[in-house]
């Protein structure tokens, strides 16, 4: 008898063969069921997203929330602090510029809200952030919302930029954000309540002329936000929210001398309007949003286009932004 025949006989007489075949059929059935459910849920998710675009979910109240705004001395950070105060939140203003920060605090108090606090802090140093969070916990208590509104546009390219300036950019835009989250997130997880808002500028969409260090930092902030989302999903913490808000190709009308190729389409908006748009997405617990709102769709389309087409569209739009 040939070796092939012997091998065939052994296979046929193998008592485990029926069970192995049954197991394979079972595994295939489970895989098909999983694929079916993924397909159905994907369709449902698309329908829900389209529906929410036209019929947004209701906005949550911010009363009894304690919001920490980093960079509250001017621009979007200042507008966020004022609007959060109007919505009934306890506001904690932090900025390295003490006079600007105090001006924001005094303005809020003049509007009739004394539930506002100000701290001057250089957040590029980790020890300063540790001290800041200890003071806040002692003086005010549990911080439920974090807005990080800082970014340093680097005026020169990576090659000509002094290393210390690159380090400041990374510390201010990214590292300080990580240090703050490291101090505030654990208590949010314990209480299953909180909201972290990641604000990123157009520099985080792609390399932006001579702003390579800022672009790298902004890309990293987006990655950090998405990592936090996944961490919360895995741990089933539905009371803690992350909102990634993109400041898309348009110009915040303050101290900005950057021009768009299509100004009639993008135009400019004030920091107040930008802050209002950010808070709108935060109060609806959106995972990802943009300012202006419709630019999020364009950004998603750009991600799936071939690189050449992607770059042509970016060159056409060629816009700038004063994020601070």
PDB file of C-alpha atoms in Angstrom, residues 10 156 181 228 230 259 271 280 294 302 311:
ATOM      1  CA  UNK A  10      -5.649   7.308   8.806  1.00  0.00           C
ATOM      2  CA  UNK A 156      10.671  79.398  11.372  1.00  0.00           C
ATOM      3  CA  UNK A 181      -4.962  64.958  31.975  1.00  0.00           C
ATOM      4  CA  UNK A 228      -8.518  58.685  25.505  1.00  0.00           C
ATOM      5  CA  UNK A 230     -10.668  54.301  23.179  1.00  0.00           C
ATOM      6  CA  UNK A 259      -5.161  85.233   4.171  1.00  0.00           C
ATOM      7  CA  UNK A 271     -13.269  84.318  18.983  1.00  0.00           C
ATOM      8  CA  UNK A 280     -22.278  73.759  21.196  1.00  0.00           C
ATOM      9  CA  UNK A 294     -19.512  71.586   7.788  1.00  0.00           C
ATOM     10  CA  UNK A 302      -9.825  64.335   2.353  1.00  0.00           C
ATOM     11  CA  UNK A 311      -2.789  67.810  -1.834  1.00  0.00           C
TER      12      UNK A 311
END
